[in-house]
Short mmCIF file of C-alpha atoms and ligand atoms in Angstrom, two decimals:
data_model
loop_
_atom_site.label_atom_id
_atom_site.label_comp_id
_atom_site.label_asym_id
_atom_site.label_seq_id
_atom_site.Cartn_x
_atom_site.Cartn_y
_atom_site.Cartn_z
CA MET A 10 6.83 92.59 -85.05
CA THR A 11 10.28 92.44 -84.04
CA LEU A 12 10.09 95.05 -80.74
CA LEU A 13 13.69 95.17 -79.72
CA GLN A 14 16.66 94.51 -81.99
CA LEU A 15 20.31 95.03 -80.99
CA LYS A 16 22.88 95.39 -84.21
CA ASN A 17 26.49 94.54 -83.29
CA VAL A 18 26.33 95.89 -79.63
CA ASN A 19 29.57 96.39 -77.77
CA THR A 20 29.90 97.50 -74.47
CA TYR A 21 33.08 98.29 -72.11
CA TYR A 22 33.92 98.64 -68.82
CA GLY A 23 37.13 100.99 -68.94
CA GLN A 24 38.90 99.11 -71.05
CA ILE A 25 37.06 95.90 -70.77
CA ARG A 26 34.98 94.99 -73.72
CA ALA A 27 32.13 92.98 -71.93
CA LEU A 28 29.81 92.55 -74.90
CA LYS A 29 31.59 92.06 -78.38
CA ASP A 30 29.05 92.66 -81.35
CA VAL A 31 26.22 91.38 -79.79
CA SER A 32 23.26 90.95 -82.07
CA LEU A 33 19.62 89.83 -81.10
CA SER A 34 16.14 90.43 -81.23
CA VAL A 35 12.60 90.03 -79.36
CA LYS A 36 9.12 89.89 -81.19
CA ALA A 37 6.52 91.35 -79.41
CA GLY A 38 4.38 88.51 -77.22
CA GLU A 39 7.45 86.40 -76.90
CA ILE A 40 9.34 85.23 -73.82
CA VAL A 41 13.19 85.44 -74.96
CA ALA A 42 15.91 83.50 -72.84
CA LEU A 43 19.38 84.68 -72.19
CA VAL A 44 21.58 82.10 -70.56
CA GLY A 45 25.22 81.67 -69.75
CA ALA A 46 27.67 81.44 -67.11
CA ASN A 47 28.11 83.76 -64.54
CA GLY A 48 30.28 86.49 -66.06
CA ALA A 49 29.52 86.01 -69.51
CA GLY A 50 27.81 89.27 -69.91
CA LYS A 51 23.80 88.83 -69.10
CA THR A 52 23.36 91.76 -66.80
CA THR A 53 25.58 93.66 -68.75
CA LEU A 54 23.37 93.33 -72.01
CA LEU A 55 20.04 94.30 -69.88
CA ASN A 56 21.97 97.30 -68.39
CA THR A 57 22.84 97.85 -72.12
CA ILE A 58 19.24 97.61 -73.53
CA SER A 59 18.00 99.92 -70.07
CA GLY A 60 20.14 102.84 -70.59
CA LEU A 61 21.85 102.14 -67.34
CA LEU A 62 25.11 101.47 -69.53
CA ASN A 63 25.63 102.97 -73.29
CA ALA A 64 26.95 100.94 -75.85
CA ARG A 65 30.13 102.20 -76.97
CA ALA A 66 29.41 100.67 -80.63
CA GLY A 67 26.51 99.39 -82.50
CA GLN A 68 22.82 100.24 -82.28
CA VAL A 69 19.70 99.32 -80.11
CA ILE A 70 16.56 99.34 -81.56
CA PHE A 71 13.20 99.46 -79.47
CA GLU A 72 10.00 99.82 -82.01
CA GLU A 73 11.75 100.94 -84.68
CA ALA A 74 14.00 104.11 -83.01
CA THR A 75 17.40 103.99 -82.26
CA ILE A 76 17.50 104.20 -78.36
CA THR A 77 21.64 103.11 -77.87
CA LYS A 78 21.82 106.97 -76.27
CA GLU A 79 19.15 107.67 -74.48
CA SER A 80 18.62 107.82 -70.43
CA ALA A 81 17.73 105.40 -68.80
CA ALA A 82 14.28 107.50 -67.61
CA LYS A 83 13.68 108.20 -71.55
CA ILE A 84 13.51 104.17 -72.07
CA VAL A 85 11.30 103.59 -69.31
CA GLY A 86 8.90 106.07 -70.61
CA ASN A 87 9.54 104.55 -73.95
CA GLY A 88 8.27 101.29 -72.30
CA ILE A 89 11.08 98.90 -71.46
CA SER A 90 10.36 97.88 -67.58
CA HIS A 91 13.85 96.72 -66.25
CA VAL A 92 13.62 94.44 -63.31
CA PRO A 93 17.54 93.98 -61.88
CA GLU A 94 19.12 91.14 -59.94
CA HIS A 95 18.95 90.87 -56.25
CA ARG A 96 15.15 92.41 -56.34
CA GLN A 97 15.99 96.10 -54.89
CA VAL A 98 12.63 96.53 -53.52
CA PHE A 99 12.35 99.39 -50.91
CA GLY A 100 12.84 97.64 -47.57
CA ALA A 101 11.67 100.53 -45.67
CA LEU A 102 8.75 101.24 -47.49
CA SER A 103 5.07 99.29 -47.98
CA VAL A 104 4.26 96.74 -50.35
CA TYR A 105 1.40 99.52 -52.24
CA ASP A 106 4.43 102.27 -51.98
CA ASN A 107 6.68 100.16 -53.92
CA LEU A 108 4.02 99.59 -56.22
CA LEU A 109 3.44 103.14 -56.14
CA LEU A 110 6.89 104.32 -57.12
CA GLY A 111 6.98 101.89 -60.01
CA ALA A 112 4.06 104.24 -61.60
CA TYR A 113 6.39 107.18 -60.82
CA HIS A 114 6.87 108.01 -64.98
CA ARG A 115 3.05 107.67 -65.50
CA TYR A 116 1.73 109.49 -62.37
CA ARG A 117 1.64 112.62 -64.26
CA THR A 118 0.04 111.97 -67.20
CA VAL A 119 -2.29 109.12 -66.43
CA GLY A 120 -3.63 110.21 -62.87
CA ARG A 121 -4.27 108.33 -59.41
CA THR A 122 -7.32 106.49 -60.80
CA ALA A 123 -5.43 104.95 -63.53
CA VAL A 124 -2.75 104.00 -61.18
CA ASP A 125 -5.12 102.60 -58.40
CA GLN A 126 -6.51 99.95 -61.56
CA ASP A 127 -2.64 99.18 -62.59
CA ILE A 128 -2.21 98.29 -58.83
CA GLU A 129 -5.26 96.31 -59.17
CA TRP A 130 -4.15 94.47 -62.20
CA VAL A 131 -0.99 93.82 -60.22
CA TYR A 132 -2.88 92.17 -56.99
CA SER A 133 -4.80 90.19 -59.69
CA ILE A 134 -1.80 88.40 -60.88
CA PHE A 135 0.14 88.22 -57.47
CA PRO A 136 -2.95 87.70 -54.77
CA ARG A 137 0.10 87.22 -52.35
CA LEU A 138 0.84 90.87 -52.66
CA ALA A 139 -2.87 91.97 -52.39
CA GLU A 140 -2.86 90.14 -48.81
CA ARG A 141 0.34 92.01 -47.93
CA THR A 142 -0.33 95.66 -49.09
CA THR A 143 0.68 97.41 -45.95
CA GLN A 144 3.56 94.99 -45.17
CA LEU A 145 7.13 96.76 -45.29
CA ALA A 146 8.73 94.86 -48.26
CA GLY A 147 12.03 94.41 -46.59
CA THR A 148 10.06 91.97 -44.36
CA MET A 149 8.78 89.54 -46.93
CA SER A 150 10.39 86.36 -47.70
CA GLY A 151 12.63 86.41 -50.89
CA GLY A 152 10.18 84.83 -53.22
CA GLU A 153 7.60 87.74 -52.11
CA GLN A 154 9.85 90.46 -52.77
CA GLN A 155 10.75 88.85 -56.10
CA MET A 156 7.07 88.98 -56.96
CA LEU A 157 6.81 92.92 -55.65
CA ALA A 158 9.78 93.56 -58.06
CA ILE A 159 7.97 92.07 -60.80
CA GLY A 160 4.75 93.93 -59.72
CA ARG A 161 6.70 97.54 -59.49
CA GLY A 162 8.15 96.72 -62.94
CA MET A 163 4.03 95.95 -64.15
CA MET A 164 3.21 99.40 -62.84
CA ALA A 165 5.08 101.20 -66.03
CA ARG A 166 3.02 99.57 -67.99
CA PRO A 167 6.11 98.09 -70.12
CA LYS A 168 5.72 96.73 -73.65
CA LEU A 169 9.08 94.84 -72.98
CA MET A 170 10.50 93.53 -69.35
CA LEU A 171 13.72 92.75 -68.74
CA LEU A 172 13.97 90.33 -65.72
CA ASP A 173 17.46 89.74 -64.49
CA GLU A 174 17.74 86.29 -62.92
CA PRO A 175 14.23 86.16 -61.21
CA SER A 176 14.94 82.32 -59.57
CA LEU A 177 18.16 83.60 -57.71
CA GLY A 178 18.20 82.25 -54.28
CA LEU A 179 14.66 80.89 -54.49
CA ALA A 180 13.32 77.17 -53.78
CA PRO A 181 12.34 75.35 -56.45
CA LEU A 182 8.83 75.63 -55.44
CA ILE A 183 8.69 78.87 -55.28
CA VAL A 184 10.42 79.18 -58.96
CA LYS A 185 7.75 77.03 -60.50
CA ASP A 186 5.06 79.29 -59.16
CA LEU A 187 7.08 82.45 -60.31
CA PHE A 188 7.75 81.33 -63.47
CA ALA A 189 3.86 80.09 -64.28
CA VAL A 190 3.06 84.19 -63.66
CA ILE A 191 5.84 85.04 -66.13
CA ALA A 192 3.94 82.59 -68.74
CA SER A 193 0.50 84.20 -68.12
CA LEU A 194 2.26 87.63 -68.42
CA ARG A 195 3.39 86.54 -71.82
CA ASP A 196 -0.44 85.48 -71.97
CA GLU A 197 -1.52 88.80 -71.42
CA GLY A 198 0.34 90.63 -74.48
CA MET A 199 3.46 91.27 -72.21
CA THR A 200 7.00 90.75 -74.41
CA ILE A 201 9.93 89.38 -71.94
CA LEU A 202 13.76 89.08 -72.06
CA LEU A 203 14.37 86.88 -69.06
CA VAL A 204 18.23 86.66 -67.99
CA GLU A 205 18.78 83.27 -66.23
CA GLN A 206 21.21 81.00 -64.92
CA ASN A 207 18.64 78.29 -64.61
CA ALA A 208 18.94 77.18 -68.38
CA ARG A 209 16.85 74.60 -68.31
CA ALA A 210 13.58 76.58 -66.47
CA ALA A 211 14.12 79.32 -68.38
CA LEU A 212 14.31 77.35 -72.27
CA ARG A 213 11.25 75.42 -70.90
CA LEU A 214 9.02 78.90 -70.38
CA ALA A 215 10.71 80.66 -73.21
CA ASP A 216 9.79 80.83 -77.05
CA ARG A 217 13.51 81.18 -77.99
CA GLY A 218 16.88 81.73 -76.49
CA TYR A 219 20.25 82.94 -77.19
CA VAL A 220 23.43 81.68 -75.51
CA LEU A 221 26.15 84.23 -74.11
CA GLU A 222 29.74 83.09 -73.51
CA THR A 223 32.32 85.54 -72.41
CA GLY A 224 30.15 88.34 -73.90
CA THR A 225 29.50 86.94 -77.39
CA VAL A 226 26.29 84.95 -78.66
CA GLN A 227 27.18 81.56 -79.32
CA PHE A 228 24.09 79.93 -79.87
CA ASP A 229 20.54 80.60 -80.40
CA GLY A 230 17.25 79.23 -81.48
CA SER A 231 13.92 77.98 -80.93
CA ALA A 232 13.97 76.77 -76.99
CA THR A 233 12.92 73.43 -78.34
CA ALA A 234 15.94 73.20 -80.32
CA LEU A 235 18.22 74.44 -77.90
CA LEU A 236 16.95 72.27 -74.78
CA ALA A 237 17.99 69.31 -77.50
CA ASP A 238 20.95 70.52 -78.67
CA PRO A 239 23.71 68.33 -77.41
CA ARG A 240 26.18 71.27 -77.13
CA MET A 241 23.51 72.97 -74.56
CA GLN A 242 23.23 69.26 -72.87
CA GLU A 243 26.88 69.33 -71.97
CA ALA A 244 27.72 72.93 -70.89
CA TYR A 245 24.66 74.28 -69.87
CA LEU A 246 21.57 71.97 -68.95
CA GLY A 247 23.70 68.84 -67.02
CA GLY A 248 23.25 66.23 -69.57
CA ALA A 249 20.41 64.72 -71.51
CA VAL A 250 16.95 64.77 -69.37
CA PRO A 251 13.89 63.14 -70.66
CA ALA A 252 11.17 65.96 -71.58
P1 ATP B 314 26.13 86.75 -63.50
O1 ATP B 314 25.16 85.59 -63.85
O2 ATP B 314 27.09 86.21 -62.51
O3 ATP B 314 25.31 87.90 -63.13
P2 ATP B 314 26.84 88.08 -66.29
O4 ATP B 314 26.55 87.04 -67.17
O5 ATP B 314 25.83 88.81 -65.67
O6 ATP B 314 26.94 87.36 -65.05
P3 ATP B 314 27.73 90.51 -65.71
O7 ATP B 314 27.66 90.66 -64.83
O8 ATP B 314 27.33 91.25 -67.14
O9 ATP B 314 27.66 89.12 -66.15
O10 ATP B 314 29.75 91.00 -66.10
C1 ATP B 314 30.04 90.39 -67.48
C2 ATP B 314 31.66 90.81 -67.34
O11 ATP B 314 31.69 92.30 -67.11
C3 ATP B 314 32.31 90.27 -66.28
O12 ATP B 314 33.72 89.68 -66.68
C4 ATP B 314 32.33 91.08 -65.07
O13 ATP B 314 33.23 90.89 -64.42
C5 ATP B 314 32.38 92.28 -66.20
N1 ATP B 314 31.93 93.42 -65.27
C6 ATP B 314 30.65 93.90 -64.63
N2 ATP B 314 30.40 94.85 -64.30
C7 ATP B 314 31.52 95.58 -64.08
C8 ATP B 314 31.98 96.98 -63.79
N3 ATP B 314 31.23 97.41 -62.89
N4 ATP B 314 33.41 97.30 -64.05
C9 ATP B 314 34.02 96.31 -64.72
N5 ATP B 314 34.15 95.40 -65.11
C10 ATP B 314 32.69 94.61 -64.36
#
């Protein structure tokens, strides 16, 4: 089942057309990687889906409803969680309070008990956060803050998670752990659109991928096909590497 579909989406900053007729789809249960160089438009694309930006032309369709012009608050309520680049946790608040804030939109409808169960769910996936529940988020390591940012996104119980560069600035071993957790989220039924500059790592994790170049989709396909594509190897994967 197609969960998210973009049809000929165009997003502008003033006169600058940052996304040019972008079309893509994400099926329920998939991890889809969106890769491309700096400035290709990856963050703009996620912001356009989550309602932080609005497309000037084209359509964003989520679960068969057009959400192109909806507000960010409405879109979170519909089931899309956006974990932004640079993590952006609330540094002066504890781990627990950051997670609680992630449930902001659900709290009134589902109540405290359900939210506490969700916090336990996040702690089961990120035991490191459980150990640090009272620690101020700003004093955590980069990897821990990234886990917290993802955990906060999970607290909205989304159907679709948009992850923007989760590996940014993290050591390779930490990235490996983090990507294993992202894979386990898919195993739990979560659908993920993953933006990454680390194309090889992202495609190894993903089911399918799209490559953006200056606001346009240049290639797309199964992750396996993209990893084997000589054009991808030359431009994004640093040459062929044995699997
Ligand atoms: P990176 O990997 O460096 O984050 P990206 O692929 O996410 O890059 P975007 O941040 O989406 O790229 O930027 C796409 C284009 O839009 C770039 O040319 C960028 O300079 C431009 N852009 C982004 N934000 C703004 C803004 N607020 N005002 C004007 N232009 C912007």
